[in-house]
PDB file of C-alpha atoms in Angstrom:
ATOM      1  CA  MET A   1     -30.689 -93.293  49.338  1.00 70.00           C
ATOM      2  CA  ARG A   2     -32.996 -90.419  48.334  1.00 69.00           C
ATOM      3  CA  SER A   3     -32.657 -88.856  51.793  1.00 72.00           C
ATOM      4  CA  ALA A   4     -28.862 -89.115  51.702  1.00 64.00           C
ATOM      5  CA  VAL A   5     -28.884 -87.270  48.308  1.00 61.00           C
ATOM      6  CA  SER A   6     -31.200 -84.602  49.656  1.00 64.00           C
ATOM      7  CA  LEU A   7     -29.154 -84.197  52.790  1.00 62.00           C
ATOM      8  CA  LEU A   8     -25.982 -83.767  50.672  1.00 60.00           C
ATOM      9  CA  PHE A   9     -27.662 -81.128  48.540  1.00 60.00           C
ATOM     10  CA  VAL A  10     -28.774 -79.180  51.564  1.00 59.00           C
ATOM     11  CA  PHE A  11     -25.223 -79.401  53.070  1.00 59.00           C
ATOM     12  CA  LEU A  12     -23.575 -78.186  49.830  1.00 60.00           C
ATOM     13  CA  PHE A  13     -26.077 -75.332  49.472  1.00 61.00           C
ATOM     14  CA  ALA A  14     -25.504 -74.074  53.021  1.00 59.00           C
ATOM     15  CA  PHE A  15     -21.767 -73.612  52.273  1.00 58.00           C
ATOM     16  CA  THR A  16     -22.113 -72.020  48.818  1.00 57.00           C
ATOM     17  CA  SER A  17     -24.785 -69.540  49.881  1.00 59.00           C
ATOM     18  CA  CYS A  18     -22.611 -68.067  52.725  1.00 79.00           C
ATOM     19  CA  LYS A  19     -20.245 -66.396  50.255  1.00 85.00           C
ATOM     20  CA  LYS A  20     -19.780 -62.615  50.652  1.00 91.00           C
ATOM     21  CA  ASP A  21     -17.989 -59.975  48.436  1.00 94.00           C
ATOM     22  CA  TYR A  22     -14.719 -58.675  49.667  1.00 95.00           C
ATOM     23  CA  GLN A  23     -11.919 -56.599  48.246  1.00 96.00           C
ATOM     24  CA  CYS A  24      -8.293 -56.165  48.989  1.00 96.00           C
ATOM     25  CA  VAL A  25      -7.557 -52.620  50.362  1.00 96.00           C
ATOM     26  CA  CYS A  26      -4.005 -51.212  50.557  1.00 95.00           C
ATOM     27  CA  THR A  27      -2.523 -47.871  51.461  1.00 95.00           C
ATOM     28  CA  ASN A  28       0.116 -46.419  49.065  1.00 93.00           C
ATOM     29  CA  SER A  29       3.118 -45.790  51.416  1.00 90.00           C
ATOM     30  CA  ASN A  30       4.375 -42.838  49.256  1.00 90.00           C
ATOM     31  CA  THR A  31       1.119 -40.862  48.838  1.00 93.00           C
ATOM     32  CA  GLY A  32      -1.143 -42.184  51.587  1.00 93.00           C
ATOM     33  CA  ASN A  33      -3.879 -42.878  49.097  1.00 95.00           C
ATOM     34  CA  VAL A  34      -6.066 -45.851  49.582  1.00 95.00           C
ATOM     35  CA  SER A  35      -6.476 -48.355  46.756  1.00 92.00           C
ATOM     36  CA  ARG A  36      -9.225 -50.877  46.494  1.00 93.00           C
ATOM     37  CA  GLY A  37      -8.761 -54.070  44.443  1.00 92.00           C
ATOM     38  CA  ASP A  38     -11.228 -56.157  42.514  1.00 92.00           C
ATOM     39  CA  LYS A  39     -14.212 -57.831  43.946  1.00 93.00           C
ATOM     40  CA  ILE A  40     -13.592 -61.316  45.516  1.00 92.00           C
ATOM     41  CA  LYS A  41     -16.405 -63.667  46.346  1.00 91.00           C
ATOM     42  CA  ALA A  42     -15.328 -65.748  49.313  1.00 89.00           C
ATOM     43  CA  GLY A  43     -16.942 -68.117  51.794  1.00 86.00           C
ATOM     44  CA  PRO A  44     -15.846 -68.778  55.284  1.00 82.00           C
ATOM     45  CA  TYR A  45     -13.186 -71.319  54.300  1.00 83.00           C
ATOM     46  CA  ASP A  46     -11.523 -69.491  51.380  1.00 89.00           C
ATOM     47  CA  LYS A  47     -11.582 -66.041  53.062  1.00 91.00           C
ATOM     48  CA  ALA A  48      -8.461 -66.856  55.057  1.00 91.00           C
ATOM     49  CA  THR A  49      -6.664 -67.775  51.885  1.00 93.00           C
ATOM     50  CA  ASN A  50      -7.655 -64.607  50.181  1.00 93.00           C
ATOM     51  CA  GLU A  51      -6.668 -62.564  53.240  1.00 94.00           C
ATOM     52  CA  GLU A  52      -3.136 -64.095  53.069  1.00 94.00           C
ATOM     53  CA  THR A  53      -2.887 -63.324  49.377  1.00 93.00           C
ATOM     54  CA  CYS A  54      -3.961 -59.732  49.995  1.00 93.00           C
ATOM     55  CA  LYS A  55      -1.389 -59.329  52.733  1.00 93.00           C
ATOM     56  CA  LYS A  56       1.348 -60.547  50.459  1.00 91.00           C
ATOM     57  CA  ASN A  57       0.795 -57.327  48.378  1.00 90.00           C
ATOM     58  CA  ASN A  58       2.812 -55.608  51.142  1.00 87.00           C
ATOM     59  CA  ASP A  59       5.884 -57.640  50.173  1.00 85.00           C
ATOM     60  CA  LEU A  60       5.355 -57.823  46.490  1.00 83.00           C
ATOM     61  CA  SER A  61       5.031 -54.081  45.936  1.00 79.00           C
ATOM     62  CA  GLY A  62       8.604 -53.354  47.056  1.00 82.00           C
ATOM     63  CA  GLY A  63       7.443 -51.149  49.858  1.00 82.00           C
ATOM     64  CA  GLY A  64       4.990 -49.262  47.760  1.00 89.00           C
ATOM     65  CA  LEU A  65       1.937 -50.669  49.530  1.00 91.00           C
ATOM     66  CA  LYS A  66       1.271 -51.121  53.245  1.00 92.00           C
ATOM     67  CA  ASP A  67      -1.559 -52.282  55.537  1.00 93.00           C
ATOM     68  CA  CYS A  68      -3.148 -54.607  52.921  1.00 95.00           C
ATOM     69  CA  HIS A  69      -6.303 -56.376  54.213  1.00 95.00           C
ATOM     70  CA  LEU A  70      -9.721 -57.545  53.102  1.00 94.00           C
ATOM     71  CA  GLU A  71     -12.776 -55.447  53.638  1.00 94.00           C
ATOM     72  CA  ASP A  72     -16.460 -55.927  52.657  1.00 93.00           C
ATOM     73  CA  PHE A  73     -16.870 -54.862  48.987  1.00 92.00           C
ATOM     74  CA  LYS A  74     -18.095 -51.211  48.645  1.00 81.00           C
TER      75      LYS A  74
END
């Protein structure tokens, strides 16, 4: 029982420690200026979800933003 709990702890720690900082970066289609969003902490599994959310900014902005994607936080 003790080894199962220890193994579970190691497994959970491995997935939570892999999180990186990202930010959504978009280009303003009117001015060409690049805008950087807030810092997003994401692991390998939730990065894809955050990438999709970031890309939806293209549609939600009414054409004001283009080329939205995630980049490493700067």
